[in-house]
Short mmCIF file of C-alpha atoms in Angstrom, two decimals:
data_model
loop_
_atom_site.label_atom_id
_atom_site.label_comp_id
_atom_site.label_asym_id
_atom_site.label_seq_id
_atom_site.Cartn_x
_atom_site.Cartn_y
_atom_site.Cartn_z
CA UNK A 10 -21.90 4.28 -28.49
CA UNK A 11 -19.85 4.06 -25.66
CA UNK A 12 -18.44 7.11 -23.70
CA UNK A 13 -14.36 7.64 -23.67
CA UNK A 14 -12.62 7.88 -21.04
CA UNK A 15 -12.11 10.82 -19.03
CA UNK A 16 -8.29 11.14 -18.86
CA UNK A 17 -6.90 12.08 -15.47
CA UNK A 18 -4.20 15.26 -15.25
CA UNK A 19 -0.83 13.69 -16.48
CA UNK A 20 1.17 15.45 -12.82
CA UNK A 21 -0.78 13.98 -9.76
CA UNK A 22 2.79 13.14 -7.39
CA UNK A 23 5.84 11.50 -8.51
CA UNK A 24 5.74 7.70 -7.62
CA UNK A 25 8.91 6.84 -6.35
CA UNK A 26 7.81 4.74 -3.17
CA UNK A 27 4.92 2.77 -2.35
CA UNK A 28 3.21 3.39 0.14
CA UNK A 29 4.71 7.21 0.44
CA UNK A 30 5.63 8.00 4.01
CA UNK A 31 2.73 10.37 4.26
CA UNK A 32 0.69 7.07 4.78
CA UNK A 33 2.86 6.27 7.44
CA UNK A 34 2.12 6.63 11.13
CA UNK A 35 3.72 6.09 14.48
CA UNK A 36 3.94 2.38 15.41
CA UNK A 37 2.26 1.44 18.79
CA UNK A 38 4.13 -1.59 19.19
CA UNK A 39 7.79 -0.10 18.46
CA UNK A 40 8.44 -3.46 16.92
CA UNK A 41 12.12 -4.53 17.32
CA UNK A 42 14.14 -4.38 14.41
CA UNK A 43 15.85 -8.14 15.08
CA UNK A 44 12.04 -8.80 14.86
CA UNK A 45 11.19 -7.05 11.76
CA UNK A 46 14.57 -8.76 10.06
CA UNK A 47 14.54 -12.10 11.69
CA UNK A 48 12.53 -14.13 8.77
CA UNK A 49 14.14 -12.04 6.10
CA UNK A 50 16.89 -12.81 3.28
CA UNK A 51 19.89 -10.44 3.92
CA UNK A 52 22.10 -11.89 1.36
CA UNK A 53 21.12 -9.28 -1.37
CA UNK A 54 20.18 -5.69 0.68
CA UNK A 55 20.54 -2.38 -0.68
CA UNK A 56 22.28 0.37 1.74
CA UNK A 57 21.24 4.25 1.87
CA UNK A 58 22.76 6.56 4.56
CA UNK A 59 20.84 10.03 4.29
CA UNK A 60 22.36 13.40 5.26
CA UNK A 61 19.68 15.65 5.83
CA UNK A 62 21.29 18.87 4.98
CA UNK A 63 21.67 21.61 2.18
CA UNK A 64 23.68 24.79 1.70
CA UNK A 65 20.18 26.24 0.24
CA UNK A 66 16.69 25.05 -0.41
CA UNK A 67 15.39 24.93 -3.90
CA UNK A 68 12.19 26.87 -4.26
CA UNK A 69 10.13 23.06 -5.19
CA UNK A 70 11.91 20.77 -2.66
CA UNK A 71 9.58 18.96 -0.22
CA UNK A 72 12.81 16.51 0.63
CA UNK A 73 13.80 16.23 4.31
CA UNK A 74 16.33 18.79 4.88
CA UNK A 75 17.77 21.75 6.49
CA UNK A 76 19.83 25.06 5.29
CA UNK A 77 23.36 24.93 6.89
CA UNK A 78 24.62 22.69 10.22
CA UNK A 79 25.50 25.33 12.84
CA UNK A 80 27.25 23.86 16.23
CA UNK A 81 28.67 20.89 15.17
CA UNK A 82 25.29 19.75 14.13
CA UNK A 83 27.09 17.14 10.99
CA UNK A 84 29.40 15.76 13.75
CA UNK A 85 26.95 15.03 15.79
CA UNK A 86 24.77 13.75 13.32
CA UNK A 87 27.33 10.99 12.05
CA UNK A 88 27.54 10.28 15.57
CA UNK A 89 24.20 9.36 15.69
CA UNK A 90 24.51 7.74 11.92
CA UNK A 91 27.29 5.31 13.52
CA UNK A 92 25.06 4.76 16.82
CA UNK A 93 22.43 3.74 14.47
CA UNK A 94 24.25 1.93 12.20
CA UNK A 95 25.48 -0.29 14.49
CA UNK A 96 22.15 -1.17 16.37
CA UNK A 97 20.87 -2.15 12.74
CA UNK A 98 23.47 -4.27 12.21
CA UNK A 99 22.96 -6.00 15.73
CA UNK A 100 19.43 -6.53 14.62
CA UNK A 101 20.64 -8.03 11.22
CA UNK A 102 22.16 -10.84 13.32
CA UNK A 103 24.54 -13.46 11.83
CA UNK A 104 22.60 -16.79 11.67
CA UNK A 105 22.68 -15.60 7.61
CA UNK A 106 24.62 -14.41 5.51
CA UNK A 107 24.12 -10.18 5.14
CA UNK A 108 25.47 -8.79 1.68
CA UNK A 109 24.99 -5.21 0.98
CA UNK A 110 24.27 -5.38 -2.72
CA UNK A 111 24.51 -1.94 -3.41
CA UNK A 112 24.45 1.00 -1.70
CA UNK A 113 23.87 5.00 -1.82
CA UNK A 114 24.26 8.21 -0.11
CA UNK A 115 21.20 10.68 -0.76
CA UNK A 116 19.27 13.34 0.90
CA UNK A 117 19.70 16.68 1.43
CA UNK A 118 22.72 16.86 -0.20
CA UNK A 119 25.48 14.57 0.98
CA UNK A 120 28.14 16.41 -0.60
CA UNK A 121 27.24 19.28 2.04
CA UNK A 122 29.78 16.99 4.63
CA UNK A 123 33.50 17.56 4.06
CA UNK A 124 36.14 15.56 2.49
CA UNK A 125 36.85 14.21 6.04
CA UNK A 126 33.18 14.14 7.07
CA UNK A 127 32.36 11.81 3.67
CA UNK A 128 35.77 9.31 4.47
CA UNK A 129 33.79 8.98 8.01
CA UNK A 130 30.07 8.21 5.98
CA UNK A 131 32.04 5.99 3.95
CA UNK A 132 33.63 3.79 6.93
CA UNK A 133 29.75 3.78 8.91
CA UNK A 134 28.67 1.65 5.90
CA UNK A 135 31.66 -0.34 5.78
CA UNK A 136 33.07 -1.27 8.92
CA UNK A 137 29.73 -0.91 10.49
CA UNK A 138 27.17 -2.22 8.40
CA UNK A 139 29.88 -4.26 6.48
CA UNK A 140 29.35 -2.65 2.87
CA UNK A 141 32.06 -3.65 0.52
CA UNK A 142 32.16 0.13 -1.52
CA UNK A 143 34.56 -0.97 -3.71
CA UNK A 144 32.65 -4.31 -5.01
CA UNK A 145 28.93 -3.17 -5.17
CA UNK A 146 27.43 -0.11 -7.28
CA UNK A 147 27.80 3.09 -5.28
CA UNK A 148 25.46 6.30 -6.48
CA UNK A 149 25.95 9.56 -4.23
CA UNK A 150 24.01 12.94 -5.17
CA UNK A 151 25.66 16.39 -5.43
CA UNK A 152 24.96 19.86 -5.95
CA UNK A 153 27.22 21.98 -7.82
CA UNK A 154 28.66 24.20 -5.25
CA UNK A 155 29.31 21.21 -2.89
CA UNK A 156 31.01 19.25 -5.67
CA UNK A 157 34.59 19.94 -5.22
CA UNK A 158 37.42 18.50 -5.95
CA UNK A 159 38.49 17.19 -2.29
CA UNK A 160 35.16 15.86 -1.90
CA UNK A 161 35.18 14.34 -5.21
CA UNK A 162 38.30 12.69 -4.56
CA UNK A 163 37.15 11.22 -1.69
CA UNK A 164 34.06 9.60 -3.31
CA UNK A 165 36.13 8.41 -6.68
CA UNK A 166 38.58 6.54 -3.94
CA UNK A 167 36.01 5.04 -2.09
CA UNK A 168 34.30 3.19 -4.97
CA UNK A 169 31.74 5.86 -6.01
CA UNK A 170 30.67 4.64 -9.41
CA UNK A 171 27.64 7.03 -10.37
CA UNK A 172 27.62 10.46 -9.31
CA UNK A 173 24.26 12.41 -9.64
CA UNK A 174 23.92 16.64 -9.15
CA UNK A 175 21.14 18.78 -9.39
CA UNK A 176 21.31 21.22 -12.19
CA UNK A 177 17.51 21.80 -13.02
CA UNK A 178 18.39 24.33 -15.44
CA UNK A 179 21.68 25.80 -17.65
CA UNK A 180 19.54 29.34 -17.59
CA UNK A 181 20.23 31.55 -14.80
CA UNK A 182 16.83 33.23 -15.06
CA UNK A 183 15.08 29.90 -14.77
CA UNK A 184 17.01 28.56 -12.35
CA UNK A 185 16.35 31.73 -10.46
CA UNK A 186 12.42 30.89 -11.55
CA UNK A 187 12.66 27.73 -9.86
CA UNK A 188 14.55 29.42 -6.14
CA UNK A 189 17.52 27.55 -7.19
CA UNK A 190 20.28 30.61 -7.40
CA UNK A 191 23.24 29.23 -9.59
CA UNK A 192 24.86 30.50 -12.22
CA UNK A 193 25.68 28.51 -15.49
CA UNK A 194 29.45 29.27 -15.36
CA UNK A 195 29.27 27.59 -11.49
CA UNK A 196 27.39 24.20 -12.60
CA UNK A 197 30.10 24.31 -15.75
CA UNK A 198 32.72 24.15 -13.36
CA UNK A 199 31.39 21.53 -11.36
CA UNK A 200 30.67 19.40 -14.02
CA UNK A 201 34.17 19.70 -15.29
CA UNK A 202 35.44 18.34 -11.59
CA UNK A 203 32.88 15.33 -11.71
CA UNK A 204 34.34 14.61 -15.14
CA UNK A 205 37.80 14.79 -13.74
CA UNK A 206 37.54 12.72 -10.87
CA UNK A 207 36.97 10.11 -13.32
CA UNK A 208 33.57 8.54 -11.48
CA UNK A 209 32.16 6.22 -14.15
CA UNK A 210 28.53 7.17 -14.26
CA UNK A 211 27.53 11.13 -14.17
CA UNK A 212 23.73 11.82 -14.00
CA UNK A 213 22.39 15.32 -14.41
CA UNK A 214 18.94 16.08 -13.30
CA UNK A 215 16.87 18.75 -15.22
CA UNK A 216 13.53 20.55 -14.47
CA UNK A 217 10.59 21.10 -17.26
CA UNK A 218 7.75 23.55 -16.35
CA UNK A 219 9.84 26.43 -15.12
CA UNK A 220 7.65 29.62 -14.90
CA UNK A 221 8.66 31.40 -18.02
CA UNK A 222 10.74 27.97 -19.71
CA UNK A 223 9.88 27.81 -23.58
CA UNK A 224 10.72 24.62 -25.92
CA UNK A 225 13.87 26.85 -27.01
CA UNK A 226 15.14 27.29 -23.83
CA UNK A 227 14.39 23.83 -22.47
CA UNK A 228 16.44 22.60 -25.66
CA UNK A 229 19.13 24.77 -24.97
CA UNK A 230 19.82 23.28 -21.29
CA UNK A 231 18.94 19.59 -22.82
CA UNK A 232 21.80 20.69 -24.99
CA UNK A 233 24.15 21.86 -22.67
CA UNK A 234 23.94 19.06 -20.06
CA UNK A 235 24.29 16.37 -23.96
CA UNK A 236 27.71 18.52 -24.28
CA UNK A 237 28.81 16.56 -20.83
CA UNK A 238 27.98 13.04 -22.40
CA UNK A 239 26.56 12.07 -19.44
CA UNK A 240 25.58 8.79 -18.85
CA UNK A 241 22.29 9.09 -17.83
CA UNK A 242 19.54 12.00 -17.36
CA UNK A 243 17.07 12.67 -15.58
CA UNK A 244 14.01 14.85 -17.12
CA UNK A 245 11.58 16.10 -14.29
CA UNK A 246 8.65 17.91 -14.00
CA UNK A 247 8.24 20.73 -12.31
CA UNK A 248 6.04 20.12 -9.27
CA UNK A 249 4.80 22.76 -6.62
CA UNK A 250 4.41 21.05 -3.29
CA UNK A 251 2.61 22.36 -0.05
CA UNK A 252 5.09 24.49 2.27
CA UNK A 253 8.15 24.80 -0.22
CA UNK A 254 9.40 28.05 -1.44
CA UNK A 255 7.57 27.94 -4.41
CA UNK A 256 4.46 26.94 -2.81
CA UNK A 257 4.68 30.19 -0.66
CA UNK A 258 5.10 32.71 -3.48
CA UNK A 259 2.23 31.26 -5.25
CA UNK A 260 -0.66 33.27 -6.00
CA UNK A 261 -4.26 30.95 -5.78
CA UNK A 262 -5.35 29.97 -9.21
CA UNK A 263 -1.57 30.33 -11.15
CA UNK A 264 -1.13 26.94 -12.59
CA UNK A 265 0.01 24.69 -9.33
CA UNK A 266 -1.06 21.60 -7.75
CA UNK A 267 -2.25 24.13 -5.12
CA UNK A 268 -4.78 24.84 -8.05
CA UNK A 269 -8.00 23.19 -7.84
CA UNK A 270 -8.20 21.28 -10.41
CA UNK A 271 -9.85 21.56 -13.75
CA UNK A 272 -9.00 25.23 -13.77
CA UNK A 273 -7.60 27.38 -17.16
CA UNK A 274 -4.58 27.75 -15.27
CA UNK A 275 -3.70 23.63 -14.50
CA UNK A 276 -5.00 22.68 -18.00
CA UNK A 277 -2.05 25.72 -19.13
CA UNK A 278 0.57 23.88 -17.35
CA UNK A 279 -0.48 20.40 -17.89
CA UNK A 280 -0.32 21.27 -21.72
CA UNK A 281 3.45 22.96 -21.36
CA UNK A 282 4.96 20.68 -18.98
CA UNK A 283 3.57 17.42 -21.26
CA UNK A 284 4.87 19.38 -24.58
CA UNK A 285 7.99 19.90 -22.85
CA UNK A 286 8.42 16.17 -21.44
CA UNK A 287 7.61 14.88 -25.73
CA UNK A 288 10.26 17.31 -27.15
CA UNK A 289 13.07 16.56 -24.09
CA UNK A 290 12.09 12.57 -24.42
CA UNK A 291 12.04 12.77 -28.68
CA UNK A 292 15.49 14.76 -28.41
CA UNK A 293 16.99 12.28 -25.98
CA UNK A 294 15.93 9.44 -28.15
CA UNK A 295 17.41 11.06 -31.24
CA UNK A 296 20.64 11.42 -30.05
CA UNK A 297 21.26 8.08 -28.98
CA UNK A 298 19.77 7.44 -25.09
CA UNK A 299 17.39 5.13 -24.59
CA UNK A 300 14.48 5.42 -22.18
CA UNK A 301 13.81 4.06 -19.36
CA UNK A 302 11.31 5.42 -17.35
CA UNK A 303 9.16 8.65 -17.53
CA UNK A 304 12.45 10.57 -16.02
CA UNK A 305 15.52 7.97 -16.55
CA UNK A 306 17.24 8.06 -19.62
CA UNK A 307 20.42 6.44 -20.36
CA UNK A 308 23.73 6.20 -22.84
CA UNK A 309 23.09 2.68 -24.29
CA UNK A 310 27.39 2.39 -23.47
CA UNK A 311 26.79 3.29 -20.04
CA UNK A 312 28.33 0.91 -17.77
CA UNK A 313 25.89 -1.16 -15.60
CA UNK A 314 24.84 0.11 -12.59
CA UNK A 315 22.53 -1.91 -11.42
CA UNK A 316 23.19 -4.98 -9.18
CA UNK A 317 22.90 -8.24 -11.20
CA UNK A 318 21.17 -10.03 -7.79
CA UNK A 319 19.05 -7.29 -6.54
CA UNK A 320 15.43 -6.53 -7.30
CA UNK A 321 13.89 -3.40 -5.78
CA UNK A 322 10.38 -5.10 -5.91
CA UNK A 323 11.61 -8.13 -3.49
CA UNK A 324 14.60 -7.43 -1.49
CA UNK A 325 14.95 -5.10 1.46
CA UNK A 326 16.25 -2.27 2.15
CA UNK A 327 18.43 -1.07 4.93
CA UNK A 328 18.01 3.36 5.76
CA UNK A 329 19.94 4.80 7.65
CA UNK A 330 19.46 8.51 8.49
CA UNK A 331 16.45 10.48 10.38
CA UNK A 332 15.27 10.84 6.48
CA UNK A 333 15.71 7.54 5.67
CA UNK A 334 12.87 4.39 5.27
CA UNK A 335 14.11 1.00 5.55
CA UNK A 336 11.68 -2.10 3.84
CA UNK A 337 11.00 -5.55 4.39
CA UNK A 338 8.54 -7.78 3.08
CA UNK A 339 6.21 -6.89 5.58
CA UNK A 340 7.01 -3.47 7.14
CA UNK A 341 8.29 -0.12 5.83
CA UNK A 342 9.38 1.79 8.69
CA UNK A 343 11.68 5.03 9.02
CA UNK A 344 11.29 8.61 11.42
CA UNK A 345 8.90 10.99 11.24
CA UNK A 346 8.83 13.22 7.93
CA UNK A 347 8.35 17.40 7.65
CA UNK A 348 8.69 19.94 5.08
CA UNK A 349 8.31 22.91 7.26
CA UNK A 350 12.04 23.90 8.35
CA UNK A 351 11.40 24.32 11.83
CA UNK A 352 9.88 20.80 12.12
CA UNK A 353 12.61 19.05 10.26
CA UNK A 354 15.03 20.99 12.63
CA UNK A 355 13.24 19.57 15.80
CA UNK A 356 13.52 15.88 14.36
CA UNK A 357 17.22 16.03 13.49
CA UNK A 358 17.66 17.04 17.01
CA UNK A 359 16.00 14.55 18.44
CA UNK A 360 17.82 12.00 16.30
CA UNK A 361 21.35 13.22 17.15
CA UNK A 362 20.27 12.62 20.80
CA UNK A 363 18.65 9.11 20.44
CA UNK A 364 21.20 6.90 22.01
CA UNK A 365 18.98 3.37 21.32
CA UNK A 366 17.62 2.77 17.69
CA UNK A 367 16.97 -0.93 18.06
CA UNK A 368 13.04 -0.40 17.09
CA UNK A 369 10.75 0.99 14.46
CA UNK A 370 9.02 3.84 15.24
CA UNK A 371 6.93 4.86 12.58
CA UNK A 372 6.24 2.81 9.48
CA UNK A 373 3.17 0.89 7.74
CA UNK A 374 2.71 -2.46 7.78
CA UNK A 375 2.83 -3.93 4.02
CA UNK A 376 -0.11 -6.93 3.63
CA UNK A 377 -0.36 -9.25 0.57
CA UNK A 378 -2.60 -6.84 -1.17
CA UNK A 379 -0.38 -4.09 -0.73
CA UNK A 380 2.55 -6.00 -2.03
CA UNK A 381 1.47 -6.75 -5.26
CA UNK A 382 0.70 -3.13 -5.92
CA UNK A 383 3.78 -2.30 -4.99
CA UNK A 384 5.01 -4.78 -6.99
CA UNK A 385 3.16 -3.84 -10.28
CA UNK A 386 3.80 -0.32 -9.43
CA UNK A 387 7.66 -0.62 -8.96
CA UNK A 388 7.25 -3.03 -12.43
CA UNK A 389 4.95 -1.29 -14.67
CA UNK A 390 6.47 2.55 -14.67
CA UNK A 391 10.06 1.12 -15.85
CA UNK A 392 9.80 1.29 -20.13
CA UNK A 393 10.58 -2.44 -19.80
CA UNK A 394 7.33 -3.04 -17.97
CA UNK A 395 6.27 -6.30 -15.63
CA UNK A 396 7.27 -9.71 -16.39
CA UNK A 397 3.58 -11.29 -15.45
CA UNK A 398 5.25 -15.06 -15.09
CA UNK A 399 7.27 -13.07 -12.77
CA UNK A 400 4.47 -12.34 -10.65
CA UNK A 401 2.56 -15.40 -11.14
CA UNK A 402 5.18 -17.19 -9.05
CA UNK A 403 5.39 -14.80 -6.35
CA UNK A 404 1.81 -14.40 -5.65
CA UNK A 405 0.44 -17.62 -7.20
CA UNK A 406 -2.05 -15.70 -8.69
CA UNK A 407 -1.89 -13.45 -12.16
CA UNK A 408 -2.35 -9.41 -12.57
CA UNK A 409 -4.75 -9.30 -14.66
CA UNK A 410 -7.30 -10.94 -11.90
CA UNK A 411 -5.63 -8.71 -9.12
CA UNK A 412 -5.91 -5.51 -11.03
CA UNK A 413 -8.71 -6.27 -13.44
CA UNK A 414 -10.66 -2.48 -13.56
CA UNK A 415 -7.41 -0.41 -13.33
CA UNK A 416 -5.50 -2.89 -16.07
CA UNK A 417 -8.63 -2.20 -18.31
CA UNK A 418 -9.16 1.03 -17.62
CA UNK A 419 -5.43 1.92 -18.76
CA UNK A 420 -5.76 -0.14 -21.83
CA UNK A 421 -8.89 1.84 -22.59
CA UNK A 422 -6.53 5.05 -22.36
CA UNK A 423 -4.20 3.98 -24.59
CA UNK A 424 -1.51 3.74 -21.68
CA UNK A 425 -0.79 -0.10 -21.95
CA UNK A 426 0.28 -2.00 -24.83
CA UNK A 427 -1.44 -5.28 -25.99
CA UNK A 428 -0.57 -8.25 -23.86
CA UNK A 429 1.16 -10.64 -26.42
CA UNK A 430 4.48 -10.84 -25.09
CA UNK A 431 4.25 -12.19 -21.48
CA UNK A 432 4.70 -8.59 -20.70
CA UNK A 433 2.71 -5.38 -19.34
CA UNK A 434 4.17 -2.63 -20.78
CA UNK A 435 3.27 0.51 -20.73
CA UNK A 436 2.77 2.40 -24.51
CA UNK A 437 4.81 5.80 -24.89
CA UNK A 438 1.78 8.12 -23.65
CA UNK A 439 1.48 5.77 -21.00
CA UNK A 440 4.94 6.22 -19.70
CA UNK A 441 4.32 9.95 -20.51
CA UNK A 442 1.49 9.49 -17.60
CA UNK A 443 3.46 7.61 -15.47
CA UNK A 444 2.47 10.60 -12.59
CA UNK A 445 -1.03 9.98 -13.34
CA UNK A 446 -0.99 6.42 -13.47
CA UNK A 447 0.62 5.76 -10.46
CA UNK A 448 -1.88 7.35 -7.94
CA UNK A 449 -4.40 5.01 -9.89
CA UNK A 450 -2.92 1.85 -8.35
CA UNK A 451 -3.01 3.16 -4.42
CA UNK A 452 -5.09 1.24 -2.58
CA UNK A 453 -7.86 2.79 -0.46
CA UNK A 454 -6.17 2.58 2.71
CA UNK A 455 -3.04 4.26 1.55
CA UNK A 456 -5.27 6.83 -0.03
CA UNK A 457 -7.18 7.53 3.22
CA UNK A 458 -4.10 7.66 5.15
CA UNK A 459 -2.26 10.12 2.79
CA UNK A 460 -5.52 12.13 3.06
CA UNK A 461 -5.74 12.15 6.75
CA UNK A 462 -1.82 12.96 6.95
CA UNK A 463 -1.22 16.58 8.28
CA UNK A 464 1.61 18.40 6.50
CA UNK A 465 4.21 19.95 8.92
#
């Protein structure tokens, strides 16, 4: 009789990058960007400016930002932004055409510029980088006290056509749980102001696995945010990184990824924060939204947001921002990352006073191997799965030879469903272990390099 598999923990790390910059490293070479670009199509590229700052810092954000701009700090950040943007371009050439096929503004929290500082972000990506707002899809993230109605304006007239903000939580005690201090009445009011300023796609992010959150409560935000009709939602798990707030007030041996593993206190959490994921993704279902991913959900009369001609698995990507990562087919490149506040202050500093960003200075360079993980990574965690004819003609070779062990291995856990319909597609508990399956497919390298990276 043959032994079953052991399952891995369903929260290993969110997989929303491959490889994840903590496999980067500095870049010897510097290569030139006009380099890096000069074989590459341009005619479909997506566009994301960063703004690396916050009016707080959630208790479990590891994203690269810092509390509050003192001295000028945003001006002379979009100085830098426009410095950049332009050198990029420059490198972009014109021997081909370069189409911006969609474009966002993340971070931080971009809403943290003014009304006047967002009509400036707005004219870097278009009369710099030549991004046509008001033709492509446009998503920009917001937190509730940032989302006002100037600003909102601003973004509605620019072409903004999905508008995302950071909720987490309708209960002020778990939002105060989580180091997020709002209160209900404040993300009500926001809410109202995105709805007035008429953007066509609102997303609301919530959090499951709040210390103290119970399937009642969780309903009860899931419920609140529903009253909205929002277009799409986001459901994610609670995660507890090293040197975020949460991370800090942690006791050893509480239920975190701090945790070593196997512990009463992981299995706990694991059991809550999956129970919690089946009731939010049954609920969601129910009322109408249809899945797709582990954390995307959407209003099946949602207008499109996606760009007809642009496929995150093939085309590049153009970042600008000292947060930002920028792909082509063979190099992802961007700054150097942090968590710990003083470190992220030192390398916005040194970005507002780079005057030449013509090379890449950190980055990893992205082989054949490593594409086609990234590929059936980017492919398999959507609920729509991996087209394998798809791949077949991209890498003249077919998944199931590339990715034998792992392909079998998730079949054997129930995660994938049969292979009849020129598809590989994950089964509902596999999408529920999307943040376990993931980490399966890194390759050794990347996992030796994440090892060997040293959080600051």
């Amino acid at each position: 009789m043959s032994t079953p598999p052991v399952v891995p923990r369903p929260y290993q790390s969110y997989v929303y990058a491959y490889p994840h910059k903590t496999a980067y490293r500095r870049l010897t070479d510097r290569p030139r960007l006009s380099d890096a670009w000069a074989a590459e199509p341009t005619d479909a590229l997506s566009l994301y400016l960063h703004i690396p700052f916050c009016e707080i810092r959630c208790g479990f954000c590891n994203l690269f930002t810092r509390i509050g701009a003192p001295d000028e700090l945003t001006t002379r950040y979009l100085d830098a932004l426009d410095r950049q943007a332009s050198a990029v371009r420059d490198a972009l050439g014109d021997s081909a055409p370069v189409r911006f096929a969609a474009a966002a503004f993340g971070g931080g929290t971009p809403t943290f510029l003014t009304a006047g500082e967002l009509e400036r972000l707005c004219d870097i990506a278009e009369k710099r980088m030549g991004a046509e707002l008001t033709a492509i899809p446009l998503s920009v993230e917001a937190s509730p006290a940032t989302a006002t109605a100037d600003r909102l304006a601003v973004l509605a007239e620019r072409g903004t056509t999905r508008l995302s903000i950071g909720v987490q939580s309708f209960d002020d005690k778990e939002s105060k749980a989580a180091v997020r201090p709002q209160r209900r009445a404040e993300v009500e009011a926001a809410l109202g102001r995105i709805r007035d300023a008429r953007i066509p796609v609102l997303n609301i992010d919530l959090i499951y696995g709040i210390d103290g959150q119970t399937e009642d409560s969780w309903r009860r935000s899931l419920d609140a945010a529903l009253a909205w009709r929002p277009e799409e939602l986001y459901l994610y798990p609670l995660y507890v990184r090293p040197l975020t707030g949460l991370d800090r007030r942690t006791p050893s041996g509480s239920g975190t990824e701090a945790t070593p593993q196997g512990t009463a206190g992981d299995a706990a959490w694991d059991e809550q924060r999956l129970r919690l994921y089946r009731h939010g993704r049954d609920h969601l279902v129910d009322q109408g939204y249809e899945q797709v991913s582990m954390r995307m959900f959407r209003r099946p009369d949602a207008p499109a947001q996606g760009a007809d001609d642009y496929a995150c698995q093939t085309d590049g990507m153009i970042g600008l921002g000292c947060g930002a990562r920028s792909y082509t087919s063979e190099l992802h490149y961007s700054f150097d990352y942090a968590v710990r506040p003083g470190e992220v202050r030192s390398i916005i500093d040194d970005y507002t006073r780079t005057e030449d960003f013509d090379r890449a200075e950190f980055g990893y360079r992205i082989n054949v191997t490593e594409a086609r993980r990234r590929h059936l990574l980017q492919s398999l965690l959507q609920a729509e799965g991996m087209d394998t004819a798809d791949y077949r003609e991209r890498f003249q070779c077919d998944p199931a030879d590339d990715f034998a062990a792992e392909l079998n291995r998730f079949t054997a856990l129930g995660w994938l469903e049969p292979h009849t319909s020129g598809r590989l597609k994950l089964t509902p508990e596999g999408l529920a272990h999307s943040d376990a399956l993931g980490p399966e497919l890194f390759s050794p390298t990347v996992r030796t390099a994440m090892a060997r990276y040293e959080s600051k």
